[in-house]
Coordinates of C-alpha atoms in Angstrom, one line a residue:
M571 CA 145.2 206.7 126.8
Q572 CA 141.7 205.3 126.0
L573 CA 143.2 202.1 124.8
A574 CA 145.2 201.8 128.1
A575 CA 142.2 202.5 130.1
S576 CA 140.0 199.9 127.9
Q577 CA 142.8 197.3 128.5
F578 CA 142.9 198.0 132.0
T579 CA 139.3 197.6 132.4
R580 CA 139.4 194.5 130.3
H581 CA 142.1 193.2 132.7
R582 CA 140.3 193.9 135.8
R583 CA 137.1 192.2 134.5
I584 CA 139.2 189.0 133.7
Q585 CA 140.8 189.2 137.2
R586 CA 137.5 189.7 138.7
L587 CA 135.9 186.7 136.6
L588 CA 139.0 184.5 137.6
A589 CA 138.5 185.5 141.2
L590 CA 134.7 184.7 141.1
L591 CA 135.5 181.3 139.4
T592 CA 138.0 180.4 142.1
L593 CA 135.6 181.2 144.8
V594 CA 132.8 179.2 143.2
A595 CA 135.3 176.2 142.7
L596 CA 136.5 176.6 146.3
G597 CA 132.9 176.8 147.6
A598 CA 131.9 173.7 145.5
T599 CA 134.8 171.8 147.0
V600 CA 133.9 172.8 150.5
A601 CA 130.4 171.9 149.9
A602 CA 131.3 168.6 148.4
L603 CA 133.6 167.9 151.4
V604 CA 130.9 168.8 153.9
V605 CA 128.3 166.5 152.0
Y606 CA 131.0 163.6 151.8
E607 CA 131.8 164.1 155.6
R608 CA 128.1 164.2 156.5
Q609 CA 127.4 161.0 154.5
R610 CA 130.4 159.2 156.2
T611 CA 129.2 160.4 159.6
L612 CA 125.8 159.1 159.1
R613 CA 127.0 155.8 157.9
R614 CA 129.4 155.5 160.7
E615 CA 126.7 156.4 163.3
G616 CA 124.2 154.1 161.8
E617 CA 126.6 151.2 161.9
L618 CA 127.4 152.2 165.6
M619 CA 123.5 152.2 166.3
M620 CA 123.2 148.9 164.7
L621 CA 125.9 147.3 166.9
Q622 CA 124.3 149.1 170.0
A623 CA 120.9 147.7 169.1
R624 CA 122.5 144.1 168.7
V625 CA 124.1 144.5 172.0
I626 CA 120.9 145.5 173.7
D627 CA 119.1 142.7 172.1
E628 CA 121.3 140.2 173.3
N629 CA 121.6 141.6 176.7
L630 CA 117.8 142.2 177.1
G631 CA 117.2 138.6 175.8
Q632 CA 119.5 137.2 178.3
Q633 CA 117.6 139.2 181.1
L634 CA 114.4 138.1 179.9
K635 CA 115.5 134.5 180.1
G636 CA 116.7 135.1 183.6
I637 CA 113.7 136.8 184.6
T638 CA 111.4 134.0 183.0
A639 CA 113.3 131.4 184.9
A640 CA 112.9 133.3 188.2
L641 CA 109.3 133.8 187.6
E642 CA 108.5 130.2 186.8
N643 CA 110.6 129.1 189.9
V644 CA 108.7 131.4 192.2
R645 CA 105.3 130.4 190.7
E646 CA 106.3 126.6 191.2
K647 CA 107.2 127.4 195.0
V648 CA 104.1 129.7 195.7
E649 CA 101.7 127.2 194.2
T650 CA 102.6 124.5 196.7
L651 CA 103.1 126.6 199.9
P652 CA 100.4 127.5 202.3
A653 CA 99.7 131.3 202.9
S654 CA 101.5 131.3 206.2
H655 CA 105.0 130.8 204.2
L656 CA 104.5 134.1 202.3
P657 CA 107.1 135.9 204.3
Q658 CA 109.6 133.4 203.2
V659 CA 108.6 134.0 199.5
S660 CA 109.2 137.7 200.1
E661 CA 112.7 136.9 201.4
R662 CA 113.3 134.9 198.4
L663 CA 112.0 137.6 196.1
K664 CA 114.4 139.9 197.6
A665 CA 117.3 137.6 197.0
L666 CA 116.2 137.2 193.5
T667 CA 115.9 141.0 192.9
D668 CA 119.4 141.6 194.4
A669 CA 120.8 139.2 192.1
M670 CA 119.2 140.7 188.9
P671 CA 120.4 144.1 188.3
G672 CA 117.6 145.0 185.8
V673 CA 115.0 144.0 188.1
R674 CA 113.8 146.5 190.7
T675 CA 110.6 144.7 192.2
M676 CA 109.2 141.3 192.3
L677 CA 105.7 140.6 193.8
V678 CA 103.1 137.7 194.1
T679 CA 99.5 138.6 193.9
D680 CA 96.3 136.7 194.6
A681 CA 93.6 136.2 192.0
G682 CA 91.9 139.5 193.1
G683 CA 95.2 141.4 192.5
T684 CA 96.2 141.9 196.2
I685 CA 99.9 141.7 196.8
R686 CA 100.7 138.8 199.0
A687 CA 104.5 138.8 198.9
S688 CA 107.2 141.3 197.6
N689 CA 110.8 142.2 197.8
W690 CA 109.4 145.6 199.1
P691 CA 107.5 144.8 202.4
D692 CA 105.7 148.2 202.4
V693 CA 103.7 147.3 199.2
I694 CA 102.3 143.8 200.6
G695 CA 98.5 144.2 200.9
R696 CA 98.2 146.8 198.2
D697 CA 95.7 146.2 195.3
V698 CA 97.0 146.3 191.9
S699 CA 94.1 144.8 190.1
R700 CA 93.4 148.0 188.2
R701 CA 96.9 148.0 186.6
G702 CA 97.3 147.3 183.1
Y703 CA 99.8 144.4 183.4
F704 CA 97.4 142.6 185.9
Q705 CA 94.3 143.1 183.6
T706 CA 96.1 141.8 180.7
A707 CA 97.5 138.8 182.5
R708 CA 93.9 138.2 184.0
A709 CA 92.3 138.5 180.6
Q710 CA 94.4 136.1 178.7
P711 CA 95.6 133.7 181.2
S712 CA 98.6 131.4 180.0
R713 CA 101.3 129.7 182.0
E714 CA 103.6 129.7 178.9
R715 CA 103.2 133.3 177.9
L716 CA 105.5 135.9 179.3
Y717 CA 103.6 139.3 179.3
V718 CA 105.7 142.5 178.9
S719 CA 103.7 145.6 179.8
E720 CA 103.9 149.1 178.2
P721 CA 105.9 151.6 180.3
F722 CA 104.1 152.8 183.2
E723 CA 104.5 154.8 186.4
S724 CA 105.1 152.2 189.1
L725 CA 104.0 152.2 192.7
F726 CA 107.4 153.9 193.6
N727 CA 106.8 156.8 191.0
V728 CA 109.4 155.6 188.5
Y729 CA 108.7 154.5 184.9
S730 CA 109.0 150.8 184.5
L731 CA 108.1 147.8 182.4
N732 CA 106.4 144.8 183.9
V733 CA 107.2 141.2 183.1
V734 CA 104.3 139.1 184.1

């Protein structure tokens, strides 16, 4: 009887060991699959982010080229116009901002920072001389340079970037 009990105990230990080894193998397989899937997902998402970054870069580049052309055109017109024609400049700024979806506001300031023309009539006459974008352009004036500001809270209480 003791022999049968000892064989039973031995058989039971072997079963438990096999069950434990099976669970360990199953757990290792699941862990390996999870790690593999995570790496695959990270790689796929990384590739997607790179693609999105390229699309944004191209789109933003095109928008900046259009904005630069619009700013140069406005600058050329404003430099030759008398102050009495500034309402017409405001109308032109309105047309330009309507045509460029990424542009919310365009304005023309005098050397002191007072807004003289804008697509938003209610900001004409406001002083922007203390704004970072104005101070940067004033400190380093260059007709060939396009200044892009840090994000800031605009006159309309929205966060924006300025292109000057």
